[in-house]
Amino acid sequence: MLRVIGGEAKGRRLNILKGKTVRPTADRVKESLFNILGEKIIEAEVLDLFAGVGSLGIESLSRGAKRAVFVDKGTASVRIVRENLALLDFHNRAEVYREEAGKAVRRLEQRGDKFGLIFIDPPYGSDLAEKALWNLTESRIVEDKGTVVVEHYRKRIMPAEVGSLKLVRDESYGDTSLSFYERTEDREQKTDYRL
């Protein structure tokens, strides 16, 4: 059972996808994540990349985010996200796109969107988190002092810096780790981690 754990929709159940193609964030990880983020959620513009069933973006809306944009390339995931938003009456504060993450970032940048909070939660066995970080740092969609949270397998070491994104905190819960990046002032990219 997947549910919203805080805010106006606390306790409400979310629809999930059958099978193992999507791995929703465990409740205790989600609770720790949102305790760490605290007041950053209030009135935030949120981007949920690799959204799955939309649990992180929906949790943000429940806790006072102004708007959330959900991106996933899976047709079934996009359908479930839309169902969950309608179920909780959050659809008027959300946009949902079936698109590859890099293309979505470029399109949102062209549109002039900026986000104070971005979630990256790709399949654990992939290098999509690092690619998404590069897509973000090469774009202008992360607000100054904006936060990017990467959920990943604990044994996967995330880079300390990707362009203007700097790793500021790392927490582990069982096999899951959360890496928190903050956008610093633009400067020349110092790393060779380009993908």
PDB file of C-alpha atoms in Angstrom:
ATOM      1  CA  MET A   1       0.000   0.000   0.000  1.00  0.00           C
ATOM      2  CA  LEU A   2       1.305   3.415  -0.972  1.00  0.00           C
ATOM      3  CA  ARG A   3      -0.012   6.489   0.780  1.00  0.00           C
ATOM      4  CA  VAL A   4       0.614  10.173   1.357  1.00  0.00           C
ATOM      5  CA  ILE A   5       2.337  10.531   4.732  1.00  0.00           C
ATOM      6  CA  GLY A   6       1.986  14.261   5.467  1.00  0.00           C
ATOM      7  CA  GLY A   7       0.099  17.461   4.740  1.00  0.00           C
ATOM      8  CA  GLU A   8      -3.458  17.999   3.544  1.00  0.00           C
ATOM      9  CA  ALA A   9      -3.770  14.563   1.904  1.00  0.00           C
ATOM     10  CA  LYS A  10      -2.118  12.656   4.775  1.00  0.00           C
ATOM     11  CA  GLY A  11      -3.240   9.022   4.934  1.00  0.00           C
ATOM     12  CA  ARG A  12      -4.775   8.981   1.445  1.00  0.00           C
ATOM     13  CA  ARG A  13      -3.900   5.948  -0.661  1.00  0.00           C
ATOM     14  CA  LEU A  14      -2.245   6.200  -4.060  1.00  0.00           C
ATOM     15  CA  ASN A  15      -2.738   3.903  -7.015  1.00  0.00           C
ATOM     16  CA  ILE A  16       0.329   1.831  -7.872  1.00  0.00           C
ATOM     17  CA  LEU A  17       1.590  -0.109 -10.864  1.00  0.00           C
ATOM     18  CA  LYS A  18       1.626  -3.885 -10.704  1.00  0.00           C
ATOM     19  CA  GLY A  19       4.963  -5.630 -11.162  1.00  0.00           C
ATOM     20  CA  LYS A  20       8.515  -4.454 -10.520  1.00  0.00           C
ATOM     21  CA  THR A  21       8.915  -1.851 -13.243  1.00  0.00           C
ATOM     22  CA  VAL A  22       8.360   0.956 -10.720  1.00  0.00           C
ATOM     23  CA  ARG A  23       9.851   1.076  -7.213  1.00  0.00           C
ATOM     24  CA  PRO A  24       8.010   3.665  -5.083  1.00  0.00           C
ATOM     25  CA  THR A  25       9.994   5.369  -2.332  1.00  0.00           C
ATOM     26  CA  ALA A  26       9.503   3.546   0.976  1.00  0.00           C
ATOM     27  CA  ASP A  27       7.498   5.425   3.636  1.00  0.00           C
ATOM     28  CA  ARG A  28      10.385   5.714   6.095  1.00  0.00           C
ATOM     29  CA  VAL A  29      12.714   7.070   3.386  1.00  0.00           C
ATOM     30  CA  LYS A  30      10.017   9.493   2.247  1.00  0.00           C
ATOM     31  CA  GLU A  31       9.390  10.647   5.813  1.00  0.00           C
ATOM     32  CA  SER A  32      13.102  11.284   6.389  1.00  0.00           C
ATOM     33  CA  LEU A  33      13.404  13.082   3.055  1.00  0.00           C
ATOM     34  CA  PHE A  34      10.564  15.484   3.788  1.00  0.00           C
ATOM     35  CA  ASN A  35      11.752  16.066   7.363  1.00  0.00           C
ATOM     36  CA  ILE A  36      15.119  17.135   5.935  1.00  0.00           C
ATOM     37  CA  LEU A  37      13.507  19.388   3.312  1.00  0.00           C
ATOM     38  CA  GLY A  38      11.198  20.982   5.890  1.00  0.00           C
ATOM     39  CA  GLU A  39      10.087  24.495   4.901  1.00  0.00           C
ATOM     40  CA  LYS A  40      11.716  24.284   1.446  1.00  0.00           C
ATOM     41  CA  ILE A  41       8.509  22.598   0.269  1.00  0.00           C
ATOM     42  CA  ILE A  42       6.228  25.547   1.020  1.00  0.00           C
ATOM     43  CA  GLU A  43       5.277  27.378  -2.194  1.00  0.00           C
ATOM     44  CA  ALA A  44       8.018  25.512  -4.094  1.00  0.00           C
ATOM     45  CA  GLU A  45       7.970  24.798  -7.804  1.00  0.00           C
ATOM     46  CA  VAL A  46       8.735  21.058  -7.933  1.00  0.00           C
ATOM     47  CA  LEU A  47      10.009  18.841 -10.750  1.00  0.00           C
ATOM     48  CA  ASP A  48       9.604  15.069 -10.309  1.00  0.00           C
ATOM     49  CA  LEU A  49      11.828  13.337 -12.892  1.00  0.00           C
ATOM     50  CA  PHE A  50      11.391   9.564 -13.365  1.00  0.00           C
ATOM     51  CA  ALA A  51       8.115  10.127 -11.524  1.00  0.00           C
ATOM     52  CA  GLY A  52       6.894   6.521 -11.419  1.00  0.00           C
ATOM     53  CA  VAL A  53       3.493   6.796  -9.715  1.00  0.00           C
ATOM     54  CA  GLY A  54       4.154  10.411  -8.696  1.00  0.00           C
ATOM     55  CA  SER A  55       4.620   9.793  -4.996  1.00  0.00           C
ATOM     56  CA  LEU A  56       7.348  12.424  -4.329  1.00  0.00           C
ATOM     57  CA  GLY A  57       5.713  15.203  -6.316  1.00  0.00           C
ATOM     58  CA  ILE A  58       2.306  14.409  -4.800  1.00  0.00           C
ATOM     59  CA  GLU A  59       3.788  14.396  -1.294  1.00  0.00           C
ATOM     60  CA  SER A  60       5.213  17.855  -2.076  1.00  0.00           C
ATOM     61  CA  LEU A  61       1.825  19.153  -3.215  1.00  0.00           C
ATOM     62  CA  SER A  62       0.212  17.759  -0.069  1.00  0.00           C
ATOM     63  CA  ARG A  63       2.777  19.622   2.039  1.00  0.00           C
ATOM     64  CA  GLY A  64       2.276  23.008   0.396  1.00  0.00           C
ATOM     65  CA  ALA A  65       4.227  23.093  -2.870  1.00  0.00           C
ATOM     66  CA  LYS A  66       2.791  25.619  -5.314  1.00  0.00           C
ATOM     67  CA  ARG A  67       3.066  23.391  -8.394  1.00  0.00           C
ATOM     68  CA  ALA A  68       4.603  20.106  -9.506  1.00  0.00           C
ATOM     69  CA  VAL A  69       5.684  18.907 -12.935  1.00  0.00           C
ATOM     70  CA  PHE A  70       5.872  15.119 -13.365  1.00  0.00           C
ATOM     71  CA  VAL A  71       8.018  13.494 -16.058  1.00  0.00           C
ATOM     72  CA  ASP A  72       8.218   9.804 -16.926  1.00  0.00           C
ATOM     73  CA  LYS A  73       8.769   8.037 -20.228  1.00  0.00           C
ATOM     74  CA  GLY A  74       6.449   5.149 -19.311  1.00  0.00           C
ATOM     75  CA  THR A  75       2.884   5.295 -20.612  1.00  0.00           C
ATOM     76  CA  ALA A  76       1.533   3.321 -17.636  1.00  0.00           C
ATOM     77  CA  SER A  77       3.382   5.572 -15.154  1.00  0.00           C
ATOM     78  CA  VAL A  78       1.966   8.722 -16.720  1.00  0.00           C
ATOM     79  CA  ARG A  79      -1.549   7.250 -16.585  1.00  0.00           C
ATOM     80  CA  ILE A  80      -1.164   6.364 -12.878  1.00  0.00           C
ATOM     81  CA  VAL A  81       0.269   9.798 -12.011  1.00  0.00           C
ATOM     82  CA  ARG A  82      -2.741  11.459 -13.662  1.00  0.00           C
ATOM     83  CA  GLU A  83      -5.122   9.117 -11.811  1.00  0.00           C
ATOM     84  CA  ASN A  84      -3.446   9.896  -8.479  1.00  0.00           C
ATOM     85  CA  LEU A  85      -3.542  13.652  -9.072  1.00  0.00           C
ATOM     86  CA  ALA A  86      -7.251  13.466  -9.934  1.00  0.00           C
ATOM     87  CA  LEU A  87      -7.924  11.226  -6.927  1.00  0.00           C
ATOM     88  CA  LEU A  88      -6.470  13.853  -4.570  1.00  0.00           C
ATOM     89  CA  ASP A  89      -7.790  16.850  -6.526  1.00  0.00           C
ATOM     90  CA  PHE A  90      -4.242  18.094  -7.179  1.00  0.00           C
ATOM     91  CA  HIS A  91      -4.533  18.079 -10.984  1.00  0.00           C
ATOM     92  CA  ASN A  92      -5.017  21.867 -11.139  1.00  0.00           C
ATOM     93  CA  ARG A  93      -1.547  22.365  -9.568  1.00  0.00           C
ATOM     94  CA  ALA A  94       0.270  19.834 -11.723  1.00  0.00           C
ATOM     95  CA  GLU A  95       1.491  19.018 -15.212  1.00  0.00           C
ATOM     96  CA  VAL A  96       2.357  15.506 -16.424  1.00  0.00           C
ATOM     97  CA  TYR A  97       4.584  14.676 -19.408  1.00  0.00           C
ATOM     98  CA  ARG A  98       5.440  11.360 -21.043  1.00  0.00           C
ATOM     99  CA  GLU A  99       8.961  12.141 -22.115  1.00  0.00           C
ATOM    100  CA  GLU A 100      12.609  11.199 -21.625  1.00  0.00           C
ATOM    101  CA  ALA A 101      14.095  13.260 -18.769  1.00  0.00           C
ATOM    102  CA  GLY A 102      16.737  15.103 -20.812  1.00  0.00           C
ATOM    103  CA  LYS A 103      14.241  16.207 -23.452  1.00  0.00           C
ATOM    104  CA  ALA A 104      11.818  17.349 -20.763  1.00  0.00           C
ATOM    105  CA  VAL A 105      14.510  19.453 -19.062  1.00  0.00           C
ATOM    106  CA  ARG A 106      15.366  21.155 -22.362  1.00  0.00           C
ATOM    107  CA  ARG A 107      11.711  21.848 -23.137  1.00  0.00           C
ATOM    108  CA  LEU A 108      11.024  23.234 -19.654  1.00  0.00           C
ATOM    109  CA  GLU A 109      14.085  25.474 -19.951  1.00  0.00           C
ATOM    110  CA  GLN A 110      12.894  26.802 -23.331  1.00  0.00           C
ATOM    111  CA  ARG A 111       9.589  27.605 -21.668  1.00  0.00           C
ATOM    112  CA  GLY A 112      11.375  29.602 -18.965  1.00  0.00           C
ATOM    113  CA  ASP A 113      10.445  27.309 -16.055  1.00  0.00           C
ATOM    114  CA  LYS A 114      12.508  27.349 -12.850  1.00  0.00           C
ATOM    115  CA  PHE A 115      12.323  24.885  -9.975  1.00  0.00           C
ATOM    116  CA  GLY A 116      13.398  25.210  -6.348  1.00  0.00           C
ATOM    117  CA  LEU A 117      13.140  21.465  -5.758  1.00  0.00           C
ATOM    118  CA  ILE A 118      13.872  18.612  -8.162  1.00  0.00           C
ATOM    119  CA  PHE A 119      13.600  14.880  -7.479  1.00  0.00           C
ATOM    120  CA  ILE A 120      15.616  12.334  -9.487  1.00  0.00           C
ATOM    121  CA  ASP A 121      14.642   8.710  -8.820  1.00  0.00           C
ATOM    122  CA  PRO A 122      15.600   6.538 -11.821  1.00  0.00           C
ATOM    123  CA  PRO A 123      15.952   2.732 -11.911  1.00  0.00           C
ATOM    124  CA  TYR A 124      18.719   1.747  -9.497  1.00  0.00           C
ATOM    125  CA  GLY A 125      20.857  -0.164 -12.004  1.00  0.00           C
ATOM    126  CA  SER A 126      21.157   2.712 -14.471  1.00  0.00           C
ATOM    127  CA  ASP A 127      23.414   5.752 -14.936  1.00  0.00           C
ATOM    128  CA  LEU A 128      20.369   7.971 -15.515  1.00  0.00           C
ATOM    129  CA  ALA A 129      20.829   9.903 -12.255  1.00  0.00           C
ATOM    130  CA  GLU A 130      24.247  11.192 -13.342  1.00  0.00           C
ATOM    131  CA  LYS A 131      22.933  12.013 -16.804  1.00  0.00           C
ATOM    132  CA  ALA A 132      19.998  13.892 -15.297  1.00  0.00           C
ATOM    133  CA  LEU A 133      22.351  15.907 -13.057  1.00  0.00           C
ATOM    134  CA  TRP A 134      24.334  16.962 -16.128  1.00  0.00           C
ATOM    135  CA  ASN A 135      21.155  17.867 -17.984  1.00  0.00           C
ATOM    136  CA  LEU A 136      20.138  20.053 -15.037  1.00  0.00           C
ATOM    137  CA  THR A 137      23.480  21.774 -14.586  1.00  0.00           C
ATOM    138  CA  GLU A 138      23.667  22.564 -18.306  1.00  0.00           C
ATOM    139  CA  SER A 139      20.201  24.109 -18.186  1.00  0.00           C
ATOM    140  CA  ARG A 140      18.852  27.109 -16.303  1.00  0.00           C
ATOM    141  CA  ILE A 141      15.872  25.426 -14.652  1.00  0.00           C
ATOM    142  CA  VAL A 142      17.344  25.019 -11.151  1.00  0.00           C
ATOM    143  CA  GLU A 143      16.744  28.162  -9.071  1.00  0.00           C
ATOM    144  CA  ASP A 144      19.660  29.783  -7.250  1.00  0.00           C
ATOM    145  CA  LYS A 145      20.095  27.796  -4.035  1.00  0.00           C
ATOM    146  CA  GLY A 146      17.638  25.261  -5.467  1.00  0.00           C
ATOM    147  CA  THR A 147      17.813  21.672  -4.186  1.00  0.00           C
ATOM    148  CA  VAL A 148      18.126  18.499  -6.259  1.00  0.00           C
ATOM    149  CA  VAL A 149      17.524  15.191  -4.457  1.00  0.00           C
ATOM    150  CA  VAL A 150      18.774  11.946  -6.008  1.00  0.00           C
ATOM    151  CA  GLU A 151      17.428   8.645  -4.680  1.00  0.00           C
ATOM    152  CA  HIS A 152      19.802   5.786  -5.514  1.00  0.00           C
ATOM    153  CA  TYR A 153      21.193   2.428  -4.456  1.00  0.00           C
ATOM    154  CA  ARG A 154      23.406   2.875  -1.381  1.00  0.00           C
ATOM    155  CA  LYS A 155      26.508   1.309  -2.997  1.00  0.00           C
ATOM    156  CA  ARG A 156      26.387   3.697  -5.971  1.00  0.00           C
ATOM    157  CA  ILE A 157      28.674   6.639  -5.226  1.00  0.00           C
ATOM    158  CA  MET A 158      27.342   9.920  -6.563  1.00  0.00           C
ATOM    159  CA  PRO A 159      29.750  12.664  -7.707  1.00  0.00           C
ATOM    160  CA  ALA A 160      30.614  15.405  -5.210  1.00  0.00           C
ATOM    161  CA  GLU A 161      30.068  18.081  -7.837  1.00  0.00           C
ATOM    162  CA  VAL A 162      28.411  18.264 -11.247  1.00  0.00           C
ATOM    163  CA  GLY A 163      28.880  21.693 -12.786  1.00  0.00           C
ATOM    164  CA  SER A 164      26.974  24.182 -10.639  1.00  0.00           C
ATOM    165  CA  LEU A 165      25.430  21.409  -8.509  1.00  0.00           C
ATOM    166  CA  LYS A 166      27.330  20.543  -5.332  1.00  0.00           C
ATOM    167  CA  LEU A 167      26.648  17.557  -3.067  1.00  0.00           C
ATOM    168  CA  VAL A 168      25.780  18.991   0.361  1.00  0.00           C
ATOM    169  CA  ARG A 169      24.309  16.001   2.194  1.00  0.00           C
ATOM    170  CA  ASP A 170      24.066  12.232   1.845  1.00  0.00           C
ATOM    171  CA  GLU A 171      21.838   9.967   3.943  1.00  0.00           C
ATOM    172  CA  SER A 172      21.359   6.185   3.801  1.00  0.00           C
ATOM    173  CA  TYR A 173      18.389   4.036   4.838  1.00  0.00           C
ATOM    174  CA  GLY A 174      19.010   0.327   4.305  1.00  0.00           C
ATOM    175  CA  ASP A 175      19.829  -0.151   0.602  1.00  0.00           C
ATOM    176  CA  THR A 176      18.598   3.347  -0.322  1.00  0.00           C
ATOM    177  CA  SER A 177      20.585   6.571  -0.257  1.00  0.00           C
ATOM    178  CA  LEU A 178      19.450  10.154  -0.709  1.00  0.00           C
ATOM    179  CA  SER A 179      22.000  12.602  -2.121  1.00  0.00           C
ATOM    180  CA  PHE A 180      21.159  16.296  -1.770  1.00  0.00           C
ATOM    181  CA  TYR A 181      22.638  18.757  -4.246  1.00  0.00           C
ATOM    182  CA  GLU A 182      22.415  22.529  -4.111  1.00  0.00           C
ATOM    183  CA  ARG A 183      22.896  24.884  -7.018  1.00  0.00           C
ATOM    184  CA  THR A 184      25.805  27.197  -6.363  1.00  0.00           C
ATOM    185  CA  GLU A 185      26.878  30.221  -8.392  1.00  0.00           C
ATOM    186  CA  ASP A 186      27.674  29.376 -12.017  1.00  0.00           C
ATOM    187  CA  ARG A 187      31.309  28.661 -12.662  1.00  0.00           C
ATOM    188  CA  GLU A 188      33.378  26.620 -15.059  1.00  0.00           C
ATOM    189  CA  GLN A 189      32.671  22.928 -14.821  1.00  0.00           C
ATOM    190  CA  LYS A 190      35.588  21.253 -13.061  1.00  0.00           C
ATOM    191  CA  THR A 191      34.684  17.603 -13.435  1.00  0.00           C
ATOM    192  CA  ASP A 192      35.108  15.083 -16.248  1.00  0.00           C
ATOM    193  CA  TYR A 193      31.910  13.257 -15.324  1.00  0.00           C
ATOM    194  CA  ARG A 194      30.077  14.249 -18.509  1.00  0.00           C
ATOM    195  CA  LEU A 195      27.878  11.415 -19.862  1.00  0.00           C
TER     196      LEU A 195
END
